[in-house]
Tab-separated table of C-alpha atoms in Angstrom:
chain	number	residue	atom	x	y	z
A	2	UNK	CA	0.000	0.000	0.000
A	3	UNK	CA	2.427	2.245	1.113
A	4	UNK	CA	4.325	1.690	-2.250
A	5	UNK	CA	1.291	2.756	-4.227
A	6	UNK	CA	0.911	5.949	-2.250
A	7	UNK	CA	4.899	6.844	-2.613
A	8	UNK	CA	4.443	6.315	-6.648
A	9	UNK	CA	1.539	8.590	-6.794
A	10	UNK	CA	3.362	10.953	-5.434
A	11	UNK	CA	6.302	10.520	-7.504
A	12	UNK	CA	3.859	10.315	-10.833
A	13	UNK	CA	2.143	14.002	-9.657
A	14	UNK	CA	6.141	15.218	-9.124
A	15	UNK	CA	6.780	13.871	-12.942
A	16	UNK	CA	3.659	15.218	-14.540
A	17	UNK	CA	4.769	18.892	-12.968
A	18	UNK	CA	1.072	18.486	-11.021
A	19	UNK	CA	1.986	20.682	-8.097
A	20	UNK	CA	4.325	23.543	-9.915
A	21	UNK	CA	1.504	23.446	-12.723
A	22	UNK	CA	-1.794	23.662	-10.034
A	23	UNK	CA	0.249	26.579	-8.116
A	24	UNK	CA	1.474	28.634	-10.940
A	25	UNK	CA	-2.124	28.877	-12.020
A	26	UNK	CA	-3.831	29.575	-8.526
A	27	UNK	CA	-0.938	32.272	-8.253
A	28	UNK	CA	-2.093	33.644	-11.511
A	29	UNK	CA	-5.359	33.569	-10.379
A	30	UNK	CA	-4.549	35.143	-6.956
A	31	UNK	CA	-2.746	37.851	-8.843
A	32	UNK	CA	-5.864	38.593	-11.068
A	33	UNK	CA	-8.012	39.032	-8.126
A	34	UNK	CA	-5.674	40.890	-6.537
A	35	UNK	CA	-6.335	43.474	-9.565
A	36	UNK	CA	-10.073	42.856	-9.711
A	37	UNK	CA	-10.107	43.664	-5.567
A	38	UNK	CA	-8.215	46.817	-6.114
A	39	UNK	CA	-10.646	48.357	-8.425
A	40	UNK	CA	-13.476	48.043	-5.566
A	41	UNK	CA	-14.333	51.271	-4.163
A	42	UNK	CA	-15.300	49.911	-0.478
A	43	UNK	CA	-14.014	46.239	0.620
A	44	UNK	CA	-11.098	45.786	-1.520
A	45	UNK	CA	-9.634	43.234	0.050
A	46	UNK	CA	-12.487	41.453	1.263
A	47	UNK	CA	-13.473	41.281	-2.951
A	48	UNK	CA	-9.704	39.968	-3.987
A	49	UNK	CA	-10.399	37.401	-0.959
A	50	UNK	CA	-14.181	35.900	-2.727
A	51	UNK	CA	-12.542	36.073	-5.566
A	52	UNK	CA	-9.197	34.142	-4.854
A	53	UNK	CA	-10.661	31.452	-2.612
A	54	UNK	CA	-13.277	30.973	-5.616
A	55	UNK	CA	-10.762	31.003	-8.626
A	56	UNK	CA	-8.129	28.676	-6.411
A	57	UNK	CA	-11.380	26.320	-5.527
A	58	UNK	CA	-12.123	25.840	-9.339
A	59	UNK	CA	-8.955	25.581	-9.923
A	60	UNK	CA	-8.003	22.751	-7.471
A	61	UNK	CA	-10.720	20.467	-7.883
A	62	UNK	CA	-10.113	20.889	-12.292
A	63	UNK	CA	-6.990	19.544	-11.504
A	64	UNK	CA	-7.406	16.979	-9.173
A	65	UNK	CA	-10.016	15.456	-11.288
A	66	UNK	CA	-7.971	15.743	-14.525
A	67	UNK	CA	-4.898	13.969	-12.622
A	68	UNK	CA	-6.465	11.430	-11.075
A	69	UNK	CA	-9.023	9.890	-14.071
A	70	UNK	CA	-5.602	9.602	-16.539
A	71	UNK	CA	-3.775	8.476	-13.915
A	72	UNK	CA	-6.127	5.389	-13.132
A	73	UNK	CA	-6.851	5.001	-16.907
A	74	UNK	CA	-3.204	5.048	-17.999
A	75	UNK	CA	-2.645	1.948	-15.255
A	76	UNK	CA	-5.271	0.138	-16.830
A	77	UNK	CA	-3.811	1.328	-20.270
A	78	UNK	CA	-0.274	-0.058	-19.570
A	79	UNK	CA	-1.307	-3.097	-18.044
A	80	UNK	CA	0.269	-1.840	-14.578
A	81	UNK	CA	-2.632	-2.396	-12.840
A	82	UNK	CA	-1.997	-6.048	-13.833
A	83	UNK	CA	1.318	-5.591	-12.293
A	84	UNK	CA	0.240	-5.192	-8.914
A	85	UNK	CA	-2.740	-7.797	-9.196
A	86	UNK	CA	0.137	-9.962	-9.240
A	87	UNK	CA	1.790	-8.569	-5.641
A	88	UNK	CA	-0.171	-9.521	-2.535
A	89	UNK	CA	-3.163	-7.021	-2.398
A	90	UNK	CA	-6.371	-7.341	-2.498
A	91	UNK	CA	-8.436	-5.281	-4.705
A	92	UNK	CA	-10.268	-3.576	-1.483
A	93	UNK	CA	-6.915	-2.202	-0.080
A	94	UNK	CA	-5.541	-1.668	-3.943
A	95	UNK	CA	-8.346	0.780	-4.393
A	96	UNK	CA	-7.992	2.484	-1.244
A	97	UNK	CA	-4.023	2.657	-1.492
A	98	UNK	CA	-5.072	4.588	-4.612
A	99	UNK	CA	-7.499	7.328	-2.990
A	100	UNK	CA	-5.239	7.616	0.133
A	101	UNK	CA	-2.313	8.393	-2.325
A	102	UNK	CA	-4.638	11.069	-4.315
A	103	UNK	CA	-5.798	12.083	-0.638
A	104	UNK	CA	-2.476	13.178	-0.087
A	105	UNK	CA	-1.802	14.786	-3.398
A	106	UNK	CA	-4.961	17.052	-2.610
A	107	UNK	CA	-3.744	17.881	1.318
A	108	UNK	CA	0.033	18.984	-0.292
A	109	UNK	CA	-2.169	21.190	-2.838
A	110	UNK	CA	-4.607	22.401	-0.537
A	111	UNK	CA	-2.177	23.699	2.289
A	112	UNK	CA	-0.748	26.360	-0.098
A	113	UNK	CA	-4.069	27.348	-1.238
A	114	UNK	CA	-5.140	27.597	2.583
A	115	UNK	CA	-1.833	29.504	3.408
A	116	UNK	CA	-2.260	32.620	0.440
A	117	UNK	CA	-5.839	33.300	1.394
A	118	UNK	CA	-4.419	33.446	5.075
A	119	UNK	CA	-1.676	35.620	3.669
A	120	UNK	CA	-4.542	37.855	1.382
A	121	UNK	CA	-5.740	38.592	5.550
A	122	UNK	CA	-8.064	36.876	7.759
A	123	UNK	CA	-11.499	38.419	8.578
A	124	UNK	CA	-12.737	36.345	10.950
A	125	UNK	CA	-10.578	33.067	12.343
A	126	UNK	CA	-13.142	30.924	12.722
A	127	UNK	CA	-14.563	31.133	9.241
A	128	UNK	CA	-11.801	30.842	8.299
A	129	UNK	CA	-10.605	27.577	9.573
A	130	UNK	CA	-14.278	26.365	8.766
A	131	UNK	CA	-13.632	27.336	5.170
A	132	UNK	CA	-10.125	25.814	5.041
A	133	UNK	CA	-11.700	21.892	6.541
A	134	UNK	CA	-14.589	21.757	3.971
A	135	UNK	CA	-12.317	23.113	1.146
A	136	UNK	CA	-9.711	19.284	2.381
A	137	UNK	CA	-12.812	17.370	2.783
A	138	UNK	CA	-14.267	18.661	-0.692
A	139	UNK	CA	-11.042	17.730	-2.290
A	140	UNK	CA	-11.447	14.416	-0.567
A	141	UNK	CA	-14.893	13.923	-2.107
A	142	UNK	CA	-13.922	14.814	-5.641
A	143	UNK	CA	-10.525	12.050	-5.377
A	144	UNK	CA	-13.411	9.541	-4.242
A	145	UNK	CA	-15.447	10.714	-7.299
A	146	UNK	CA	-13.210	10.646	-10.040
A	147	UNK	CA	-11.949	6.961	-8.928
A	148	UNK	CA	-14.941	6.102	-9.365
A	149	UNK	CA	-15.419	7.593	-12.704
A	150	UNK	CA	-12.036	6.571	-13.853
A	151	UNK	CA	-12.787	3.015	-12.547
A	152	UNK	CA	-16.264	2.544	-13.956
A	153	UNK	CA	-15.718	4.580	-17.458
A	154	UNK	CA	-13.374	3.175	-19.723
A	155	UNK	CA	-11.968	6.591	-21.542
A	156	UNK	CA	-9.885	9.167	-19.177
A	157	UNK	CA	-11.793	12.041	-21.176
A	158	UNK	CA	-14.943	10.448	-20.610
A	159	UNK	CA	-14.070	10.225	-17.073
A	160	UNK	CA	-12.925	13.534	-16.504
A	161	UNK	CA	-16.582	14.888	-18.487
A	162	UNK	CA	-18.629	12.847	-16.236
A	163	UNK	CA	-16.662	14.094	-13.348
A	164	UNK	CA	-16.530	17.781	-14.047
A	165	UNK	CA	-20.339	17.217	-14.915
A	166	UNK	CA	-21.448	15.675	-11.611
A	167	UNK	CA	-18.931	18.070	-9.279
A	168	UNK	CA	-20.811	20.888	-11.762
A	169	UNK	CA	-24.320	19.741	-10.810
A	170	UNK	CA	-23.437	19.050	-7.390
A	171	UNK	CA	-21.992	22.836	-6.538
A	172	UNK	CA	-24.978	24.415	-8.475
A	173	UNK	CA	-27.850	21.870	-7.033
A	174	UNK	CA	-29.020	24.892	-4.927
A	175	UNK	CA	-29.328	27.407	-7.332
A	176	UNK	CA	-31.806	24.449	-9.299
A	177	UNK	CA	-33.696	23.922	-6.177
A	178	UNK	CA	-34.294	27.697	-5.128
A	179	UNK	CA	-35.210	28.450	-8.830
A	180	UNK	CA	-37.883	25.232	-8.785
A	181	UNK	CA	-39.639	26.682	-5.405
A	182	UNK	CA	-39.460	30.333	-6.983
A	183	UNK	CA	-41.953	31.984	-8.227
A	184	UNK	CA	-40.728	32.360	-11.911
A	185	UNK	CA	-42.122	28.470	-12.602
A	186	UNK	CA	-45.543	27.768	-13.301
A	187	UNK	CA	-47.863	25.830	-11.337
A	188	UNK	CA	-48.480	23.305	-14.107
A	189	UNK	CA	-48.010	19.395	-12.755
A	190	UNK	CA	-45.034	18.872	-15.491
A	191	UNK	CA	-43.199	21.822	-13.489
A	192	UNK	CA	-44.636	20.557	-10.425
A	193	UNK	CA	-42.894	17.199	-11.109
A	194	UNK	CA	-39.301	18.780	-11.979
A	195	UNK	CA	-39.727	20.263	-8.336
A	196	UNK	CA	-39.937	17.322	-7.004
A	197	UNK	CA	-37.319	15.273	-9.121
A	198	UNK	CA	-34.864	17.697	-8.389
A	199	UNK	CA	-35.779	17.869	-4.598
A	200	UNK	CA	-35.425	13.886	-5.008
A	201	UNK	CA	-32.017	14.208	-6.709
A	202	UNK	CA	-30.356	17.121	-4.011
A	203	UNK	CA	-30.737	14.510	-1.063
A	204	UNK	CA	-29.242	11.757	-2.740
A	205	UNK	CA	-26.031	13.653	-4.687
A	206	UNK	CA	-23.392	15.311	-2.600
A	207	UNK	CA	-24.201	18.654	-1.764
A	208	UNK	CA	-20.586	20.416	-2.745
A	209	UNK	CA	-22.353	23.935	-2.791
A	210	UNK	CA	-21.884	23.701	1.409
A	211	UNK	CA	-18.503	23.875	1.400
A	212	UNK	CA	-15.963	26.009	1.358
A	213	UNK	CA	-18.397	29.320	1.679
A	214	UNK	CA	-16.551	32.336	0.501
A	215	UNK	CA	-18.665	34.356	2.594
A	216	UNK	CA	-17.134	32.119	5.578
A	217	UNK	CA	-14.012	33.986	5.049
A	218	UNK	CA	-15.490	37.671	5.379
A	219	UNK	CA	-18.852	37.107	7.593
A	220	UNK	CA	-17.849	33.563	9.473
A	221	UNK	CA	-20.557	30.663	10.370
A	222	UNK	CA	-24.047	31.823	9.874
A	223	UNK	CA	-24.832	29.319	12.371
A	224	UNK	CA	-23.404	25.850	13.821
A	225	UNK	CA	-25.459	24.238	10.810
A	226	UNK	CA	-23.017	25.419	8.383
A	227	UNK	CA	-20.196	23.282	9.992
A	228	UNK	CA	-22.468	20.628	10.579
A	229	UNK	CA	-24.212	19.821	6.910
A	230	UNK	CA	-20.602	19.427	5.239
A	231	UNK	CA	-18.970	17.360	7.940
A	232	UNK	CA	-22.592	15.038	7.680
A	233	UNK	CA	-21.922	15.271	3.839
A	234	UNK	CA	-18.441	14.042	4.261
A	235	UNK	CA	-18.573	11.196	6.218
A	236	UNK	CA	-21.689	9.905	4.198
A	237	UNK	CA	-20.258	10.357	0.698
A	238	UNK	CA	-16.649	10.053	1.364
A	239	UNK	CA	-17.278	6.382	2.192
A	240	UNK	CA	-19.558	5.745	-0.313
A	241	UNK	CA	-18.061	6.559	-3.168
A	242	UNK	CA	-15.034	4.640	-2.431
A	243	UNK	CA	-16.878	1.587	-1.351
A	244	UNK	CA	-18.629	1.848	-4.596
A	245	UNK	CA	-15.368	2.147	-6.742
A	246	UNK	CA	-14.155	-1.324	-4.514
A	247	UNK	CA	-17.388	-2.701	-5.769
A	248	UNK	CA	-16.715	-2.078	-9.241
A	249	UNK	CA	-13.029	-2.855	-9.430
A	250	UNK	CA	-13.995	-6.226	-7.838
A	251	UNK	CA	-16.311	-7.476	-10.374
A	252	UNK	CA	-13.929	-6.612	-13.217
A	253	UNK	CA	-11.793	-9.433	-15.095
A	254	UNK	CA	-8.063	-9.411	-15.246
């Protein structure tokens, strides 16, 4: 297991994952940094919403992209045959695999973490709020594109039905709110799409509660902030991976 982890590691060194992932937050830091200044009132609280949301994006694009061709190019080069052959179940092969991406996402998140500290801190406990659902979110999209790249058979199509479902899952609010509004009609086929997308919000993770950017200016509206994304974490985390150990098993070497 721990050999798995250690090549991860030494495949995101190779692929120039980490200089590549923090060149382009940078850049992105240094844009809102120019955005922020033009602000008449809040300047640096504006440069802060928008660097925690560009270095967010950012992140989770290239955690997804690394680890779908990762897994694919294993399967591709037969070295997932390789280490069928070793000792190892397929149970601990697939979670050697999302504890190695686990800790590619913690050595890419504590940077991100530190500049925002470094932009300035508005309120600590925010703050620290915003930095433990931004880990566990990165945790939840390594589970989720496993999955994908275990179950889909094409890295691209992997990384599209990954980028699709972390898409849905940060904007399931904004289809939920617009259902209940007023702007649909009361017709039963709009009736229906309330309640199919009411359905689908309490069964897909909810990645819109995390990692707030108002956390970082206003804090915790309330101790039900904290507590929906660490109850989203610890029922999808596991989930996902036991469904990508599910998968892997019934495949044929």
């Amino acid at each position: 297991m721990l050999t798995n982890i250690r090549y991860i590691l030494i495949t995101a060194l190779r692929d120039w994952l980490f200089v590549g992932l923090l060149a382009s937050i940078l850049f992105a830091t240094a844009i809102s940094a120019t955005l922020g200044s033009t602000a008449f009132l809040e300047e640096r609280e504006m440069t802060i919403t928008f660097a925690s949301g560009a270095s967010r994006i950012i992140l989770m694009i290239g955690l997804i992209v690394f680890v779908c061709f990762h897994i694919r190019n294993a399967f591709d080069t037969k070295e997932i045959d390789v280490i069928m052959s070793r000792p190892i179940s397929r149970s601990n092969l697939v979670i050697a695999y999302w504890l190695g991406f686990a800790l590619v996402a913690v050595l890419l998140t504590v940077p991100v973490i530190g500049i925002i500290a470094m932009i300035g801190v508005n309120n600590w406990a925010g703050f620290f709020g915003w930095a433990v659902s931004l880990l566990l979110e990165t945790f939840i999209v390594v589970a989720l594109a496993l999955f994908s790249a275990f179950t889909l058979r094409s890295a691209v199509t992997a990384v599209i039905a990954s980028m699709g479902f972390y898409t849905i899952s940060r904007m399931m609010a904004f289809f939920v709110v617009t259902s209940q509004s007023g702007m649909v009609g009361g017709e039963t086929k709009y009736a229906v799409m309330k309640y199919i997308l009411i359905a689908i919000s309490t069964i897909v993770p909810r990645l819109d509660f995390f990692a707030k950017s108002q956390w970082l200016i206003y804090g915790f509206d309330s101790s039900q902030d904290w507590i929906v994304f660490l109850v989203q974490a610890v029922v999808f985390l596991p989930l996902l991976v036991l469904a990508s150990i599910a998968d892997f098993r019934r495949k044929q070497f």
